[in-house]
Tab-separated table of C-alpha atoms in Angstrom:
chain	number	residue	atom	x	y	z
A	1	MET	CA	56.498	5.745	42.554
A	2	VAL	CA	54.607	8.267	40.396
A	3	ASP	CA	55.382	11.854	41.184
A	4	ARG	CA	52.825	14.645	41.488
A	5	ILE	CA	53.405	16.118	37.989
A	6	GLU	CA	52.808	12.781	36.231
A	7	ARG	CA	49.613	12.196	38.257
A	8	ASN	CA	48.301	15.628	37.323
A	9	LYS	CA	49.188	15.022	33.653
A	10	ASP	CA	47.258	11.701	33.699
A	11	LEU	CA	44.315	13.402	35.401
A	12	VAL	CA	44.234	16.242	32.828
A	13	GLN	CA	44.596	13.747	29.957
A	14	GLU	CA	41.698	11.636	31.266
A	15	LEU	CA	39.593	14.752	31.789
A	16	VAL	CA	40.231	15.990	28.220
A	17	GLU	CA	39.471	12.552	26.704
A	18	SER	CA	36.277	12.208	28.735
A	19	THR	CA	35.172	15.739	27.833
A	20	ALA	CA	35.847	15.128	24.130
A	21	THR	CA	33.876	11.858	24.208
A	22	HIS	CA	30.884	13.456	25.920
A	23	VAL	CA	30.947	16.525	23.670
A	24	GLY	CA	31.052	14.208	20.641
A	25	ARG	CA	28.044	12.250	21.903
A	26	ILE	CA	26.165	15.471	22.627
A	27	ALA	CA	27.001	16.747	19.124
A	28	THR	CA	25.691	13.480	17.641
A	29	ILE	CA	22.444	13.840	19.594
A	30	ILE	CA	22.049	17.454	18.472
A	31	THR	CA	22.865	16.559	14.867
A	32	GLY	CA	20.251	13.778	14.901
A	33	ALA	CA	17.680	16.104	16.451
A	34	VAL	CA	18.349	18.831	13.876
A	35	THR	CA	18.048	16.234	11.089
A	36	ASP	CA	14.722	14.966	12.480
A	37	VAL	CA	13.364	18.506	12.886
A	38	ALA	CA	14.416	19.422	9.327
A	39	ARG	CA	12.739	16.254	7.976
A	40	GLU	CA	9.491	17.010	9.830
A	41	ILE	CA	9.463	20.612	8.600
A	42	GLY	CA	10.057	19.380	5.049
A	43	ASP	CA	7.173	16.882	5.360
A	44	LEU	CA	4.920	19.636	6.704
A	45	VAL	CA	5.748	21.935	3.791
A	46	THR	CA	5.215	19.065	1.312
A	47	ASP	CA	1.793	18.378	2.853
A	48	GLY	CA	0.948	22.057	2.421
A	49	PHE	CA	1.903	21.940	-1.263
A	50	GLU	CA	-0.184	18.785	-1.783
A	51	MET	CA	-3.216	20.337	-0.058
A	52	ARG	CA	-2.879	23.492	-2.139
A	53	GLU	CA	-2.681	21.397	-5.341
A	54	ALA	CA	-5.710	19.312	-4.297
A	55	ALA	CA	-7.707	22.475	-3.573
A	56	ARG	CA	-6.721	23.895	-6.978
A	57	ARG	CA	-7.806	20.680	-8.747
A	58	ALA	CA	-11.098	20.654	-6.840
A	59	ARG	CA	-11.738	24.271	-7.818
A	60	ASP	CA	-10.899	23.503	-11.475
A	61	ASP	CA	-13.198	20.451	-11.407
A	62	GLN	CA	-16.010	22.529	-9.950
A	63	GLU	CA	-15.563	25.167	-12.651
A	64	ARG	CA	-15.724	22.450	-15.343
A	65	GLY	CA	-18.826	20.933	-13.726
A	66	ILE	CA	-17.257	17.647	-12.624
A	67	LEU	CA	-19.183	16.081	-9.745
A	68	ASP	CA	-17.672	14.752	-6.537
A	69	VAL	CA	-18.360	11.160	-5.522
A	70	GLU	CA	-20.776	12.301	-2.829
A	71	GLU	CA	-22.669	14.469	-5.311
A	72	HIS	CA	-22.682	11.634	-7.857
A	73	GLU	CA	-24.400	9.323	-5.359
A	74	LEU	CA	-27.282	11.821	-5.112
A	75	VAL	CA	-27.991	11.608	-8.857
A	76	ASP	CA	-30.631	9.013	-9.790
A	77	GLU	CA	-28.979	6.136	-11.563
A	78	VAL	CA	-30.435	5.184	-14.917
A	79	PRO	CA	-30.285	1.450	-15.674
A	80	PRO	CA	-28.423	0.563	-18.861
A	81	LEU	CA	-30.515	-0.292	-21.905
A	82	ASP	CA	-31.246	-3.984	-22.539
A	83	ALA	CA	-29.936	-4.947	-19.142
A	84	ASP	CA	-30.791	-8.527	-18.275
A	85	GLU	CA	-31.976	-9.172	-14.777
A	86	PRO	CA	-29.633	-11.385	-12.749
A	87	GLY	CA	-30.469	-15.012	-13.376
A	88	ASP	CA	-32.049	-14.506	-16.809
A	89	PRO	CA	-30.836	-17.176	-19.238
A	90	VAL	CA	-28.818	-15.985	-22.189
A	91	ASP	CA	-29.463	-17.536	-25.598
A	92	LEU	CA	-26.116	-18.269	-27.183
A	93	GLY	CA	-27.650	-19.839	-30.258
A	94	GLU	CA	-25.982	-22.809	-31.826
A	95	LEU	CA	-22.351	-23.393	-31.093
A	96	PRO	CA	-20.295	-23.226	-34.294
A	97	GLY	CA	-18.875	-26.512	-35.520
A	98	THR	CA	-20.935	-28.747	-33.198
A	99	ASP	CA	-23.809	-31.036	-33.921
A	100	GLN	CA	-26.572	-30.117	-31.471
A	101	ALA	CA	-27.944	-33.663	-31.544
A	102	ALA	CA	-24.544	-35.103	-30.566
A	103	LEU	CA	-24.434	-33.198	-27.288
A	104	PRO	CA	-25.546	-35.394	-24.347
A	105	SER	CA	-28.515	-34.362	-22.280
A	106	ALA	CA	-29.136	-34.824	-18.570
A	107	GLU	CA	-31.257	-37.911	-19.333
A	108	ASP	CA	-28.231	-39.605	-20.968
A	109	VAL	CA	-26.226	-39.591	-17.725
A	110	PRO	CA	-26.362	-43.007	-16.016
A	111	GLU	CA	-27.675	-43.098	-12.463
A	112	GLU	CA	-25.274	-45.802	-11.316
A	113	PRO	CA	-21.541	-45.172	-10.992
A	114	VAL	CA	-19.459	-46.182	-13.958
A	115	ASP	CA	-16.315	-48.287	-13.455
A	116	VAL	CA	-13.460	-46.483	-15.140
A	117	GLY	CA	-10.950	-49.187	-14.367
A	118	GLU	CA	-7.884	-49.100	-12.207
A	119	LEU	CA	-5.956	-45.915	-11.820
A	120	PRO	CA	-2.244	-46.106	-12.647
A	121	GLY	CA	-0.171	-46.989	-9.609
A	122	GLU	CA	-3.118	-48.376	-7.583
A	123	GLN	CA	-3.028	-51.868	-6.129
A	124	PRO	CA	-6.238	-53.931	-6.345
């Protein structure tokens, strides 16, 4: 039979182990929360730096007279010189090294299908 002192020792030991386990879990939760908060604060500060840099670049562009995209859309576009309309044929001239007369025309294409023979591996 277990005497009173041994029971109390087991009870205190279990209480200390349980307390240490819970305190460790709580510390892990707090550590994770502090890490997450520090990361979010860092991201917020980084966003502030990026916005400040973007504002500085925009101010510099404005001082140099560079237009924004929205302002650029308001400017009348001038068509490029010698621009062909879509669908206009382009004269390529004669192709080098070819005989123009040797090229077949649409009239030379037969209207009936042409038998090209059996394909390799086909059974008749």
